[in-house]
Amino acid sequence: MAGIGTAVGRGVDTTYTNPALLSAQHHREFTFGWQSTRFVLYAEGPNAPGDLSEDSLHGTTIGVVLPVPFGDFLEDRVTLGLGVFTPSTLIARARLLYPERPQFPVLTDRAQTLNFNAGAGVDIGYGLRVGAGALALAELTGTVVVRTDSTGRVGTAVDDQLIATYAPVAGASWDFAQDYTAGLVYRGTLRGDFDVVVQVNDLGSLTVPDLNITGVAQYDPMQVQAEVGRRLGAWTFAVAATYKRWGAFDGWQRPTVKCPAAQPDCAALTPEPVEFHDTVVPRVAAAYAFELSPDAKAEVRAGYFWEPTPVGEQTGSANYFDNDRHVLGVGYGLELAEPLPPIRVDVVYQHQFLAPRSHQKKAGVATDNAGYPKVKTGGQVMSTGIALGVKF
Amino acid sequence: MRRGLAPALAALLVAGSLHASPADTFGLGSRSTAMGSAVSADVRDFSANYYNPSGLVLTRGLDITAGYYYADHSLEMNGKDSRVDPVRGIVGGLVAPGSIGFLPFAFGIATFLPDDRISRARASRQEDPRWVFYDNRTQLIFISANLAIRPFEWLSIGGGLTYLAATRGSFGISGTAVLPAGNKTEYDSELRHEVDADLTTERYPELGVTVRPHERLDLALVYRHQAAIELDVDAELTGTVDATLIKVPARYSLDSYTVNAFIPRQVVVGGSYRPIDELSVNLDLKWVDWSSFKSPVSRSSTTLDVNVPPGIIELPPNPKPTQLEEPGLVDRIVPLLGIEYRLEVTPDLVVPIRGGYIYEHSPVPPQTGITNYVDTDRHVLSFGTGVVLREPGALLPGNLRFDAHAQWSILPTRVTLKDSPADYVGDYRARGNILNVGATVSVGFE
């Protein structure tokens, strides 16, 4: 459904698309799913590597929707939701490559991170629902102290920690007319840093500054999505727009050596700034539901969205590639009811086309740079998934 | 510089410790902790995700718990405080029972979220003394998700996965390191870095069965699998040392392998007997497979390729390859005893009173050689109470429960005498105690 779901979403996905819609669920449901994504990417040019495809990414999803059986005025009004997507065995990937290495950091690295979404929705009445939740991510901080021990040999003391970072999600939906629903959701910035400081002491005549192995491992910009959905008989239509505040992102890399206050103009290297700008993503989707039998319903879904790139043209030495994307998705859902087992099966396929893009390097860029003098990037991303839900 | 940084970076990546779930050490949930964790056959709340997943399906309705605990270590060696950090954080979870057709079914999730971190890894040398089961192993997030079914009235079966976090990857640093001379300082070093690191999950399964041979007796069998995270790490540093007069190219590469975390297999056999409706007496026996424990010390090989003219730069010698000593831990059987008396003050108000005791024999052999895995036996006394409000209002058709616990671990003195009088650490006496207090609030819908 192309990221649609702020007004017409359902199931555990609403912990992300709009937690307010959780309150429309009045039965407990456990969901288990599997997803696979394949990246076929390229960067072509005189120095470019050509194929930049990534290994296929596989992951599992687990989710649960739990209506809370309050009594009195809260009866059938409050629902909790919890969803986790785990890419193979990863919680997060921190891949901060040298900027001149050809790479697609927005596209590939973000997909290889655990998504942990939890939320609650409340049915206020009068067609109004509100909800809130949190998205979670892990970041790494630590220190490494290098020094000589009592035997005069090099020794190290290490202390590293994983720390959880969170971003809020808040949403609302309103059935503002018969068969019409509007939804609005806000997602805060979700950022996972990598921050390890190497301190080197007492190494003979060698004096080394603190080395900051730091950067931003994962970044999701602040987002606001507005959506309107309409149910027309067996059909559901929805249009949406997502605003992403990429302009607030200041890039992945940080200086390895920081100039001290006493020497603010030291010659330590500073990463070249990366240009990011805000984006707006338009989305459209439709679904058609029909009965296979009195105890089996099916739904066919399709959607499209256009995701403009937030990354500026790579005219300097950096080669952070990203492209506009046209994304098509199709899906099929089957839901059984008593006397059959209360099972729901959803399958989905999504195809992303990266619009070809050229980057022209400025004068002064090293001639052996992978993007010199010009590089053309593009590719495709294919995803498929299946989810099994059971009501209990 | 190369000699200093490479092992440091590698050590960061392979930072090892004897991880295990904090629930192993401090329990999970105030009721279960207060009962000496002897609840494998008598667990009906979120803590069933750890103690026995089959207990999930015996819960009567949606049950949600949140709480907090704080464990303070007073551990010392030779009378000196070992400064083991406290463990504190939020505990919580839920149980959602229901049915699929005619089959009773339940889903549960439980977590312990440390206040300060998801996990911590510390690497130290083999000979460095460390409280092997308390220094680092409890500084770890705990997340467990389980399913359970009840195919027969007398039989419940449950299982699921527990998640832990670890780190692996590689670093690279390149550029020119400037040695201070003239108007140049080390901050003029033109260095940069790249990282390819993964924060990974390690999942291990757990299974549990509960049978009810008699209406006043429940028996349980629980299995928790072991987890060992194996790492294979590469690190490379390339660049130049700028000593003003000369520039020396340098390259350092490293391959390292380690077992970063180890959680032993466990089998628990337990029983819960209710001689009267208000009283539960529980006994668990837990076998812990510590003999499979693998050394957390990293095994690494390094190659240094640098040609430094004499007198220009003095570098300390390379670290010798680590000769690993087998830790030689032994299995142990842990008895756990718990008791609960439910005092019914009024039909809608119950005050439970709980107590428990655990004895853990140290699985660590005498540390007479190079290693210093510090540990002693452990006696754990626990106490708890709470309030159960039944049908507290129309809004909550079930119960509201407040529970609190206090757990006191006594680690009696253990004397370590070294074989060698010239030992790096020498003889030592280790002792201490740990105080763990906490509380939970639960909402049960029926």
XYZ file of C-alpha atoms in Angstrom, chain A residues 69-72, chain B residues 346-349 387-402 441-446:
30
model
C -10.515 -4.972 28.221
C -11.313 -1.972 30.387
C -14.857 -1.630 31.588
C -17.168 1.332 31.924
C -11.416 -8.654 52.996
C -12.962 -10.433 50.017
C -11.587 -7.642 47.813
C -8.233 -7.136 49.513
C -1.528 -5.714 47.975
C -4.064 -7.294 45.657
C -7.216 -5.292 45.017
C -9.940 -7.370 43.423
C -12.514 -5.649 41.241
C -11.222 -2.186 42.147
C -13.819 -0.460 40.002
C -16.050 -0.711 36.983
C -13.189 0.466 34.815
C -11.029 -2.499 35.760
C -12.840 -5.839 35.718
C -10.016 -7.806 37.276
C -7.412 -6.918 39.827
C -4.797 -4.349 40.624
C -1.625 -5.575 42.302
C 1.245 -3.816 44.013
C 2.463 -2.686 39.700
C 0.259 -5.040 37.709
C -3.136 -4.828 36.135
C -4.964 -8.085 35.537
C -8.112 -8.295 33.444
C -10.394 -11.265 33.935
